[in-house]
XYZ file of C-alpha atoms in Angstrom:
707
model
C 12.554 -44.587 -4.845
C 16.148 -43.873 -5.491
C 19.207 -44.675 -3.453
C 19.350 -41.132 -2.060
C 15.944 -41.493 -0.415
C 16.922 -44.799 1.239
C 19.939 -43.148 2.801
C 17.680 -40.926 4.870
C 14.999 -43.446 5.800
C 16.222 -43.605 9.392
C 15.443 -39.898 9.807
C 11.741 -40.329 8.957
C 10.458 -40.675 12.573
C 12.361 -37.556 13.596
C 11.015 -35.570 10.651
C 7.428 -36.617 11.301
C 7.701 -35.806 14.984
C 9.124 -32.351 14.275
C 6.326 -31.525 11.847
C 3.616 -32.871 14.181
C 4.868 -30.845 17.143
C 5.104 -27.670 15.062
C 1.624 -28.305 13.661
C 0.191 -28.658 17.169
C 1.945 -25.445 18.262
C 0.340 -23.601 15.347
C -3.020 -25.355 15.660
C -4.717 -22.486 17.517
C -3.878 -20.063 14.703
C -5.116 -22.543 12.099
C -8.400 -23.075 13.943
C -8.834 -19.314 14.290
C -8.145 -18.895 10.574
C -10.789 -21.464 9.613
C -13.302 -20.073 12.108
C -13.069 -16.486 10.926
C -12.924 -17.326 7.216
C -16.204 -19.197 7.664
C -17.565 -16.497 9.949
C -16.839 -13.664 7.525
C -17.574 -15.226 4.146
C -20.145 -17.937 4.864
C -22.236 -17.597 8.022
C -22.045 -15.922 11.412
C -24.123 -18.725 12.932
C -22.441 -21.903 14.083
C -24.159 -25.266 14.313
C -24.553 -24.761 18.071
C -26.156 -21.344 17.497
C -28.678 -22.826 15.069
C -29.547 -25.648 17.500
C -30.026 -23.183 20.362
C -32.346 -20.973 18.274
C -34.381 -24.028 17.274
C -34.791 -25.033 20.934
C -36.040 -21.523 21.799
C -38.349 -21.338 18.775
C -36.540 -18.209 17.598
C -35.908 -17.358 13.934
C -32.530 -18.409 12.533
C -31.686 -15.050 11.026
C -28.261 -13.398 10.940
C -26.922 -9.935 10.188
C -23.342 -10.145 8.925
C -21.757 -6.737 9.417
C -18.130 -7.912 9.304
C -17.717 -8.935 5.669
C -18.403 -5.378 4.522
C -15.410 -4.101 6.522
C -13.139 -6.832 5.167
C -14.354 -6.204 1.620
C -13.612 -2.531 2.063
C -9.989 -3.365 2.860
C -9.826 -5.740 -0.094
C -11.262 -3.139 -2.434
C -8.801 -0.473 -1.345
C -5.911 -2.931 -1.550
C -6.892 -3.877 -5.100
C -6.268 -0.247 -6.123
C -2.953 -0.032 -4.303
C 0.440 -0.505 -5.905
C 3.370 -1.188 -3.566
C 6.483 0.890 -4.108
C 9.393 -1.392 -5.114
C 12.986 -0.177 -5.319
C 16.320 -1.971 -5.747
C 19.595 -0.322 -4.831
C 23.165 -1.244 -4.032
C 23.577 -2.854 -0.634
C 25.486 -1.151 2.137
C 29.207 -1.825 2.047
C 29.423 -2.539 -1.687
C 32.809 -1.642 -3.128
C 32.960 1.546 -5.188
C 34.681 -0.404 -7.976
C 31.453 -2.336 -8.541
C 29.259 0.771 -8.891
C 29.815 1.200 -12.602
C 27.330 1.793 -15.407
C 26.818 -1.938 -15.986
C 25.924 -2.506 -12.331
C 23.445 0.394 -12.433
C 21.808 -1.023 -15.570
C 21.559 -4.420 -13.883
C 19.781 -2.871 -10.896
C 17.250 -1.210 -13.213
C 16.537 -4.474 -15.065
C 16.126 -6.473 -11.825
C 13.820 -3.831 -10.370
C 11.677 -3.703 -13.513
C 11.473 -7.521 -13.671
C 10.453 -7.770 -10.003
C 7.828 -5.111 -10.582
C 6.430 -7.060 -13.536
C 6.379 -10.273 -11.483
C 4.682 -8.994 -8.327
C 2.522 -6.175 -9.653
C 1.176 -7.842 -12.782
C -2.456 -8.909 -12.962
C -1.472 -12.062 -14.876
C -0.370 -13.777 -11.639
C -3.997 -14.685 -10.828
C -4.360 -11.796 -8.357
C -1.781 -13.375 -6.058
C -1.288 -10.290 -3.881
C -5.038 -9.788 -3.543
C -5.623 -13.371 -2.401
C -2.775 -13.259 0.112
C -4.064 -10.009 1.591
C -7.558 -11.517 1.817
C -6.141 -14.395 3.857
C -4.392 -11.946 6.187
C -7.383 -9.651 6.705
C -10.035 -12.343 7.150
C -7.962 -15.209 8.574
C -4.944 -13.576 10.199
C -2.077 -14.995 8.111
C -1.105 -16.324 4.698
C 1.934 -17.621 2.802
C 3.762 -17.534 -0.539
C 6.274 -19.875 -2.056
C 9.007 -19.399 -4.655
C 9.887 -22.281 -6.952
C 11.339 -22.985 -10.378
C 9.632 -24.723 -13.285
C 10.203 -25.273 -16.983
C 8.821 -22.634 -19.321
C 6.756 -25.279 -21.134
C 6.725 -29.088 -21.358
C 9.122 -29.043 -24.350
C 11.584 -26.511 -22.963
C 14.859 -26.894 -21.113
C 14.742 -23.312 -19.867
C 13.497 -22.757 -16.334
C 11.625 -19.794 -14.938
C 11.150 -18.543 -11.399
C 7.551 -18.704 -10.190
C 5.701 -17.242 -7.206
C 2.418 -18.663 -5.957
C 0.351 -19.468 -2.882
C 0.767 -22.880 -1.258
C -1.946 -25.464 -1.809
C -3.471 -24.527 1.545
C -1.985 -21.806 3.761
C -3.219 -23.611 6.882
C -0.986 -26.552 5.929
C 2.183 -24.435 6.105
C 4.065 -25.450 9.255
C 6.655 -22.885 10.446
C 9.224 -23.363 13.181
C 7.588 -22.329 16.503
C 10.929 -20.841 17.610
C 11.086 -18.442 14.644
C 10.816 -14.782 15.687
C 10.603 -12.792 12.464
C 7.269 -12.330 10.756
C 8.331 -14.228 7.606
C 9.614 -17.174 9.745
C 12.809 -17.266 7.720
C 14.957 -17.204 10.846
C 13.727 -20.623 12.000
C 15.534 -23.910 11.580
C 12.904 -25.389 9.276
C 9.612 -24.788 7.504
C 7.303 -27.353 5.942
C 4.373 -27.525 3.564
C 1.789 -30.311 3.567
C -0.411 -31.087 0.583
C -2.749 -33.997 -0.188
C -2.439 -36.492 -3.028
C -4.680 -39.357 -3.956
C -3.330 -42.850 -3.592
C -3.255 -43.282 -7.368
C -1.339 -40.026 -7.945
C 1.199 -40.960 -5.287
C 1.736 -44.414 -6.789
C 2.094 -43.020 -10.316
C 4.798 -40.631 -9.167
C 6.772 -42.737 -6.676
C 5.615 -46.339 -7.105
C 3.201 -48.666 -5.359
C 5.730 -49.543 -2.670
C 5.151 -46.124 -1.114
C 1.503 -46.759 -0.199
C 1.579 -50.443 0.714
C 2.059 -49.820 4.473
C -0.386 -46.887 4.806
C -3.478 -47.683 6.905
C -5.619 -44.577 6.108
C -6.665 -44.051 9.706
C -6.825 -40.941 11.857
C -3.632 -40.028 13.679
C -3.489 -39.463 17.436
C -1.429 -36.275 17.132
C -4.131 -34.326 15.357
C -2.273 -34.432 12.049
C -3.736 -37.000 9.678
C -0.984 -38.333 7.412
C -3.601 -40.374 5.519
C -7.403 -40.453 5.556
C -10.518 -41.374 3.589
C -12.753 -38.638 2.206
C -16.534 -38.632 2.066
C -16.249 -39.728 -1.559
C -14.336 -42.824 -0.389
C -11.009 -41.596 -1.794
C -7.753 -42.607 -0.133
C -5.681 -39.492 0.497
C -1.972 -39.431 1.298
C -0.463 -36.341 2.915
C 2.929 -35.435 1.422
C 5.302 -33.105 3.244
C 8.026 -30.911 1.734
C 10.370 -30.202 4.620
C 13.049 -27.494 4.204
C 15.880 -27.477 6.712
C 18.965 -25.296 7.144
C 22.251 -27.178 6.933
C 25.240 -25.131 8.170
C 28.534 -25.648 6.326
C 31.851 -24.222 7.543
C 33.502 -22.612 4.518
C 36.465 -20.347 3.793
C 35.645 -17.174 1.871
C 38.026 -14.776 0.096
C 37.781 -11.144 -0.937
C 39.217 -10.426 -4.386
C 40.854 -7.335 -5.751
C 37.747 -6.564 -7.850
C 35.638 -6.230 -4.685
C 33.770 -9.547 -4.974
C 33.608 -12.138 -2.197
C 33.519 -15.828 -3.150
C 34.285 -19.113 -1.482
C 37.836 -20.436 -1.665
C 36.597 -23.475 -3.542
C 34.896 -21.362 -6.221
C 37.960 -19.122 -6.522
C 40.324 -22.050 -7.043
C 37.980 -23.427 -9.715
C 37.832 -20.009 -11.353
C 41.656 -19.724 -11.452
C 41.930 -23.198 -12.938
C 39.482 -22.354 -15.733
C 41.238 -19.017 -16.258
C 44.591 -20.730 -16.780
C 43.033 -23.241 -19.143
C 41.564 -20.383 -21.162
C 45.077 -18.953 -21.608
C 44.283 -15.284 -21.153
C 47.161 -12.810 -20.889
C 45.445 -10.827 -18.115
C 46.036 -11.795 -14.523
C 43.012 -13.055 -12.554
C 41.863 -11.019 -9.543
C 44.109 -11.700 -6.575
C 43.012 -12.566 -3.047
C 43.188 -9.670 -0.628
C 41.688 -11.254 2.491
C 40.278 -14.578 3.554
C 38.507 -16.003 6.597
C 36.352 -18.910 7.785
C 32.578 -18.483 7.987
C 29.416 -20.578 8.251
C 27.215 -20.696 5.168
C 23.772 -22.260 5.185
C 22.452 -24.631 2.554
C 18.733 -25.336 2.314
C 18.064 -29.083 2.226
C 14.698 -30.460 1.156
C 13.127 -33.693 2.379
C 9.986 -34.951 0.691
C 8.233 -37.675 2.667
C 4.853 -39.179 3.496
C 3.536 -41.347 6.298
C 5.513 -44.447 5.402
C 8.739 -43.378 3.710
C 11.124 -40.622 2.661
C 10.433 -40.011 -1.002
C 13.546 -38.005 -1.913
C 16.201 -35.668 -0.591
C 18.299 -32.967 -2.257
C 20.340 -29.901 -1.455
C 18.674 -26.984 -3.187
C 19.969 -23.740 -4.681
C 17.902 -21.725 -2.241
C 19.718 -19.339 0.033
C 16.545 -18.697 2.057
C 13.494 -20.800 2.818
C 11.344 -20.770 -0.355
C 8.145 -20.596 1.722
C 7.423 -17.196 3.244
C 4.936 -16.678 6.059
C 2.755 -13.544 5.935
C 1.772 -12.411 9.417
C -0.975 -9.794 9.505
C -1.145 -8.332 12.999
C 0.258 -11.108 15.156
C 1.519 -10.775 18.709
C 3.708 -12.961 20.902
C 2.169 -13.906 24.257
C 3.653 -15.505 27.352
C 1.303 -18.299 28.353
C 2.359 -20.433 31.318
C 6.014 -19.610 30.738
C 5.895 -20.472 27.029
C 5.981 -17.860 24.295
C 3.123 -18.381 21.863
C 2.643 -16.466 18.638
C -0.973 -15.487 18.032
C -2.250 -14.327 14.649
C -5.242 -11.992 14.587
C -7.788 -11.438 11.820
C -8.866 -7.852 11.208
C -12.333 -8.482 12.683
C -11.067 -10.519 15.638
C -12.218 -8.034 18.300
C -15.593 -7.527 16.602
C -16.720 -11.122 17.118
C -18.681 -10.279 20.271
C -20.495 -7.309 18.749
C -21.425 -9.474 15.753
C -23.032 -11.995 18.080
C -24.837 -9.195 19.912
C -26.104 -7.864 16.578
C -27.411 -11.301 15.667
C -29.032 -11.792 19.074
C -30.735 -8.380 18.977
C -31.994 -9.043 15.456
C -33.201 -12.515 16.406
C -35.000 -11.112 19.455
C -36.587 -8.438 17.302
C -37.675 -11.055 14.788
C -39.075 -13.196 17.584
C -41.092 -10.230 18.882
C -42.480 -9.602 15.424
C -43.258 -13.284 14.971
C -45.057 -13.383 18.330
C -47.160 -10.287 17.679
C -50.865 -10.898 18.545
C -53.035 -10.719 15.449
C -56.419 -10.589 17.274
C -58.274 -7.299 17.013
C -61.344 -7.647 19.294
C -62.274 -9.717 22.356
C -65.972 -10.243 23.106
C -68.278 -12.507 25.071
C -69.921 -15.197 22.983
C -73.367 -14.364 24.350
C -73.033 -10.699 23.369
C -72.451 -11.371 19.665
C -75.609 -11.885 17.596
C -75.574 -14.904 15.359
C -76.008 -12.852 12.221
C -72.943 -10.707 13.021
C -70.387 -13.391 13.973
C -68.875 -13.341 10.478
C -68.450 -9.558 10.653
C -66.414 -9.951 13.845
C -64.215 -12.638 12.264
C -63.622 -10.814 8.979
C -62.415 -7.371 10.027
C -60.801 -6.630 6.643
C -64.199 -5.752 5.109
C -66.216 -2.738 6.161
C -69.256 -3.685 8.208
C -71.316 -2.638 11.188
C -70.600 -4.488 14.427
C -73.539 -5.002 16.750
C -73.722 -6.769 20.107
C -76.290 -7.750 22.725
C -76.214 -5.526 25.741
C -78.601 -7.761 27.753
C -78.560 -11.487 28.097
C -82.288 -11.591 27.590
C -84.235 -8.773 26.106
C -87.179 -9.663 28.327
C -84.991 -9.643 31.397
C -82.756 -6.519 31.497
C -81.318 -7.434 34.877
C -78.350 -9.357 33.370
C -76.055 -7.149 31.258
C -73.322 -8.440 28.989
C -69.755 -6.940 28.627
C -69.334 -5.031 25.372
C -66.656 -6.123 22.848
C -63.409 -4.303 23.350
C -60.295 -3.706 21.192
C -57.198 -5.680 22.136
C -54.194 -3.487 23.026
C -50.950 -4.893 21.678
C -47.911 -5.035 23.961
C -45.170 -2.801 22.466
C -41.780 -4.254 21.583
C -39.193 -3.329 24.241
C -37.238 -0.318 22.924
C -33.969 -1.742 24.249
C -34.011 -4.410 21.520
C -34.197 -1.896 18.673
C -31.672 0.390 20.362
C -29.203 -2.466 20.794
C -29.702 -3.496 17.175
C -28.876 0.017 15.933
C -26.110 0.650 18.458
C -24.153 -2.418 17.370
C -23.233 -0.759 14.060
C -21.624 2.237 15.753
C -19.898 -0.034 18.258
C -18.475 -2.127 15.411
C -16.973 0.975 13.819
C -15.361 1.967 17.100
C -13.934 -1.513 17.684
C -12.480 -1.822 14.186
C -11.326 1.796 14.024
C -13.120 2.153 10.694
C -15.835 4.768 10.723
C -18.054 6.495 8.218
C -16.374 9.809 7.383
C -19.770 11.510 7.191
C -20.400 10.699 10.846
C -17.824 12.994 12.394
C -17.779 14.252 15.938
C -18.873 17.661 14.697
C -22.158 18.375 12.980
C -20.625 21.254 11.039
C -20.675 20.896 7.245
C -17.537 19.365 5.735
C -15.811 20.445 2.555
C -15.003 17.974 -0.187
C -11.297 17.962 0.681
C -12.020 17.398 4.379
C -14.401 14.562 3.513
C -11.803 12.917 1.256
C -9.024 13.168 3.828
C -11.256 11.753 6.569
C -12.140 8.835 4.301
C -8.444 7.927 4.106
C -7.736 8.462 7.798
C -10.820 6.475 8.846
C -9.166 3.220 7.821
C -5.823 3.607 9.559
C -6.477 0.530 11.715
C -5.762 -1.678 8.689
C -2.177 -0.435 8.265
C -0.642 -3.282 10.342
C -1.917 -5.715 7.724
C -0.418 -3.647 4.903
C 2.882 -3.523 6.790
C 2.827 -7.295 7.322
C 2.103 -7.831 3.651
C 4.981 -5.615 2.501
C 7.373 -7.342 4.921
C 6.477 -10.743 3.523
C 6.585 -9.534 -0.081
C 10.004 -8.003 0.565
C 11.271 -11.422 1.673
C 9.795 -13.084 -1.419
C 11.566 -10.499 -3.599
C 14.885 -11.283 -1.895
C 14.456 -15.005 -2.604
C 13.446 -14.291 -6.183
C 16.444 -12.021 -6.762
C 18.841 -14.580 -5.315
C 17.606 -17.181 -7.837
C 17.921 -14.932 -10.920
C 21.704 -15.360 -11.499
C 21.397 -19.083 -10.721
C 18.712 -19.888 -13.308
C 18.741 -17.031 -15.836
C 22.110 -17.822 -17.444
C 21.251 -18.230 -21.122
C 20.101 -15.551 -23.596
C 16.404 -14.897 -23.058
C 13.813 -12.156 -22.718
C 12.423 -10.993 -19.386
C 9.105 -9.174 -18.883
C 9.677 -5.775 -17.273
C 7.381 -3.086 -15.900
C 8.960 0.349 -16.148
C 8.339 3.072 -13.536
C 6.085 4.927 -15.986
C 3.777 1.892 -16.228
C 4.944 0.642 -19.632
C 5.251 -3.131 -20.061
C 8.054 -4.387 -22.250
C 10.391 -7.343 -22.801
C 14.132 -6.928 -22.404
C 16.893 -9.175 -23.705
C 19.526 -10.366 -21.232
C 22.651 -12.511 -21.310
C 23.331 -11.491 -24.877
C 26.150 -9.493 -26.416
C 25.307 -5.845 -26.131
C 22.767 -6.442 -23.332
C 22.802 -6.896 -19.566
C 24.192 -10.145 -18.125
C 22.410 -11.619 -15.126
C 25.640 -12.653 -13.384
C 25.375 -10.270 -10.443
C 25.952 -11.085 -6.791
C 22.621 -11.012 -4.964
C 24.459 -9.909 -1.816
C 25.267 -6.631 -3.560
C 21.577 -5.732 -4.007
C 19.155 -4.485 -1.408
C 15.410 -4.602 -2.049
C 12.900 -2.349 -0.366
C 9.133 -2.618 -0.756
C 6.882 -0.048 0.891
C 3.164 0.569 0.968
C 2.069 2.608 -2.012
C -0.071 5.725 -2.065
C -2.116 4.955 -5.132
C -5.491 4.755 -3.465
C -8.290 6.225 -5.581
C -9.102 8.870 -2.984
C -5.465 9.870 -2.645
C -5.194 10.195 -6.416
C -8.214 12.476 -6.398
C -6.670 14.629 -3.669
C -3.400 14.826 -5.609
C -5.278 15.917 -8.726
C -7.163 18.595 -6.768
C -3.863 19.828 -5.336
C -2.352 20.147 -8.814
C -5.406 22.074 -10.030
C -5.391 24.457 -7.062
C -1.643 25.098 -7.369
C -1.988 25.742 -11.092
C -4.697 28.319 -10.407
C -2.819 30.068 -7.615
C 0.652 29.897 -9.213
C 0.502 30.609 -12.970
C 4.140 29.580 -13.452
C 3.369 26.173 -11.968
C 0.343 25.879 -14.243
C 2.503 26.611 -17.292
C 5.022 23.978 -16.155
C 2.311 21.334 -15.633
C 0.742 22.164 -18.994
C 4.067 21.713 -20.779
C 5.777 18.893 -18.822
C 3.318 17.402 -16.322
C 0.794 15.628 -18.545
C 1.948 12.131 -17.484
C 1.759 13.113 -13.800
C -1.828 14.263 -14.238
C -2.802 11.030 -16.015
C -1.177 8.940 -13.253
C -3.660 10.471 -10.812
C -6.756 9.816 -12.941
C -8.736 6.556 -12.665
C -10.910 6.231 -15.756
C -11.595 3.501 -18.254
C -8.891 3.298 -20.919
C -6.308 5.253 -18.918
C -3.455 3.032 -20.170
C -4.281 3.773 -23.785
C -4.651 7.447 -22.949
C -1.159 7.456 -21.425
C 0.303 5.960 -24.581
C -1.498 8.524 -26.733
C -0.310 11.298 -24.417
C 3.260 10.107 -24.829
C 2.834 10.120 -28.610
C 1.303 13.593 -28.390
C 4.273 14.886 -26.396
C 6.661 13.390 -28.945
C 4.724 15.084 -31.750
C 4.884 18.367 -29.853
C 8.631 18.021 -29.452
C 9.031 17.202 -33.128
C 6.871 20.191 -34.068
C 8.994 22.449 -31.843
C 12.166 21.122 -33.449
C 10.738 21.677 -36.929
C 9.752 25.217 -35.972
C 13.275 25.902 -34.735
C 14.681 24.527 -37.978
C 12.320 26.706 -39.987
C 13.353 29.764 -37.999
C 17.017 28.921 -38.601
C 16.324 28.563 -42.317
C 14.499 31.909 -42.374
C 17.451 33.527 -40.614
C 19.835 32.060 -43.174
C 17.633 33.308 -46.015
C 17.501 36.797 -44.507
C 21.275 36.782 -44.102
C 21.683 35.712 -47.707
C 19.350 38.499 -48.840
C 21.359 40.987 -46.803
C 24.569 39.790 -48.371
C 22.987 40.153 -51.804
C 21.927 43.719 -51.077
C 25.464 44.562 -49.947
C 26.871 43.265 -53.218
C 27.425 39.878 -51.716
C 30.436 40.688 -49.531
C 32.593 37.853 -48.416
C 32.255 36.259 -45.052
C 35.429 38.031 -43.910
C 34.125 41.425 -45.025
C 30.759 40.721 -43.511
C 32.430 39.732 -40.260
C 34.519 42.919 -40.358
C 31.376 44.950 -40.985
C 29.656 43.309 -38.073
C 32.659 43.998 -35.865
C 32.760 47.660 -36.922
C 29.016 48.014 -36.498
C 29.298 46.503 -33.059
C 32.144 48.888 -32.198
C 30.080 51.874 -33.346
C 27.105 50.658 -31.334
C 29.307 50.175 -28.307
C 30.783 53.706 -28.677
C 27.290 55.155 -29.059
C 26.147 53.254 -26.020
C 29.137 54.563 -24.053
C 28.346 58.155 -25.108
C 24.719 57.678 -24.164
C 25.705 56.284 -20.791
C 28.084 59.255 -20.245
C 25.327 61.729 -21.142
C 22.986 59.908 -18.837
C 25.593 60.106 -16.070
C 26.045 63.837 -16.634
C 22.298 64.379 -16.640
C 21.905 62.433 -13.420
C 24.834 64.429 -11.909
C 23.203 67.758 -12.864
C 19.902 66.625 -11.446
C 21.545 65.574 -8.210
C 23.443 68.858 -7.936
C 20.275 70.803 -8.679
C 18.508 68.941 -5.962
C 21.395 69.674 -3.592
C 21.360 73.434 -4.506
C 17.621 73.557 -4.141
C 17.823 71.938 -0.744
C 20.580 74.375 0.314
C 18.507 77.373 -0.845
C 15.530 76.090 1.026
C 17.658 75.660 4.138
C 19.000 79.261 3.843
C 15.462 80.591 3.359
C 14.289 78.758 6.407
C 17.279 80.201 8.401
C 16.445 83.732 7.255
C 12.849 83.252 8.249
C 13.950 82.025 11.658
C 16.305 85.065 12.070
C 13.537 87.496 11.044
C 11.174 85.840 13.440
C 13.703 86.119 16.253
C 14.348 89.841 15.439
C 10.624 90.579 15.376
C 10.192 88.833 18.709
C 13.111 90.879 20.221
C 11.682 94.197 18.931
C 8.253 93.357 20.327
C 9.864 92.589 23.687
C 11.790 95.912 23.737
C 8.641 97.807 22.805
C 6.728 96.124 25.610
C 9.492 97.101 28.111
C 9.494 100.709 26.858
C 5.712 100.849 27.145
C 5.890 99.597 30.699
C 8.564 102.291 31.517
C 6.400 105.077 30.082
C 3.454 103.819 32.086
C 5.510 103.802 35.266
C 6.768 107.399 34.628
C 3.231 108.560 33.913
C 1.958 107.044 37.141
C 4.894 108.629 39.058
C 4.231 112.097 37.672
C 0.544 111.817 38.472
C 1.429 110.915 42.058
C 3.789 113.898 42.461
C 1.153 116.263 41.110
C -1.355 114.972 43.589
C 1.099 115.442 46.456
C 1.826 119.065 45.429
C -1.836 119.836 45.418
């Protein structure tokens, strides 16, 4: 132990008490985690369940229907790729948004993508999501380590804690990642020998290796008779009142760092003036302090470079409850509400097995006196064909006493409620979890392939809270990681990067002509969202591209020429990465071939021009230009004459149409006038005819009167 550790020995009781109280507050979540991890992945029967079944002489069978639902989430998550983007934070000065800053953002984003989305990290994301879905919560930690035992260069690492149930967050923390609390701690076991090798034998001399009364065992003995010491890494926020200044270049630093910078600037002897201070004010900055202690002593203490707690809590679908006036945070596994239906499934299956086990195997019941001695074996061995005979009378000489004939035993049927309950529990489980079989829709109408695919995606929407919780925690881890980059990546080195197109490369940094990792982490904002790269969604996207290409030929031509990489991104086949690389090479070859074709066409044009010049007695470029100008003028004049003739022709046509229309109108007017004249003449003739008729009738009347 060093002198620094002794300075903080008096704080050991307070540290232990804080951790013990926080551990007790989180004990219900830890117990629930252990219960459901065992329930899902090992056995749905507890020791009490097995003892009860043994007392009732019932079979100890189980029917685990929950692991399949959890494995479905794990399988879909394994094919998912979160969407990670880095951009400038809000309020960043426009002076900082130059090309160098943009390049830095791209490098940081690609490095984060390679760190979190790479399969070489021992499937870290997959394991954390498994903890959240099956147990209700998980955790990650960010730390630094040397690249190798012989290196002085450090790298930033991300991993799971030794045991996520031994992560102790502040009960007063509100945010899901628990970074807003005053402290967070991680407990991990070490053997007595390991502890003594690292910190000396004086550390373990006062440890008793007995069970603690608080429920947290700081030391204990295993079944293999090993002495185990529990070591705690306790991270605490230490507020420091500091003056900050804003410089003319847009950066904000502490007054202490600025004064040191000016001093080094003057020592360097540069002719340029350093950035001046525009504004300054007092603020409170937090430093993360780390205590490492065990049951008997504080092992060491240091003030870290962390800006945030390096341990991040991943809350799946937790809720905060008010219990007896105290707010308690409860974490929930995905199958939490299906625990009862799982027990009902087991009980129905055990009852069904008990009924089958208790089934009567006897076939026939008969009176002993009615079975002849020679046929007793035939009655006992019913598996072989034989003739069964019996005595109808007790005594053949005395027919007064008759014997009952053998009769077949009727088996009692199994109650149908048992089988119905056993089958019904599967449908009830789907309803409780919100995860149903897409083929079992509410309608019996046939479903198309697209409808089936979309229902398969929508049927698992109940798992989205766990994806959201995972992305929130991963976003916090990315912030911590980014804050450590300019603090530890200061020397020339190569960083693994994963480009947006899926290519994995290494990029040099902190070297002349490259990007320098000296950015301000406050100027960057990281955003991680749930991805859409599920296999079914890729298939739907591919079908959409195909249908659009068939219905819109222009779109099909565009996809055929420029969308090959997009199509391959939505195809999940073996060797797709190699196919993408070959496709990229193919596109480059196509571009080179197009360029060569253009060059050949240009050469052919030059050769034709040279031949033309030869045929025209090789005129000079000036003469040829003059000829082209004159030829163009003649063509333009001819075109003008043609357009004028066309205009005259169109004018004549229009006028002809107008004259024709006018003639037709005059003809129609003449026809109307003739029709009116004819109608008037017919009317006059009718009036004259009526007058003649009236005179004739008048004369006939006068003649009759004279007579």
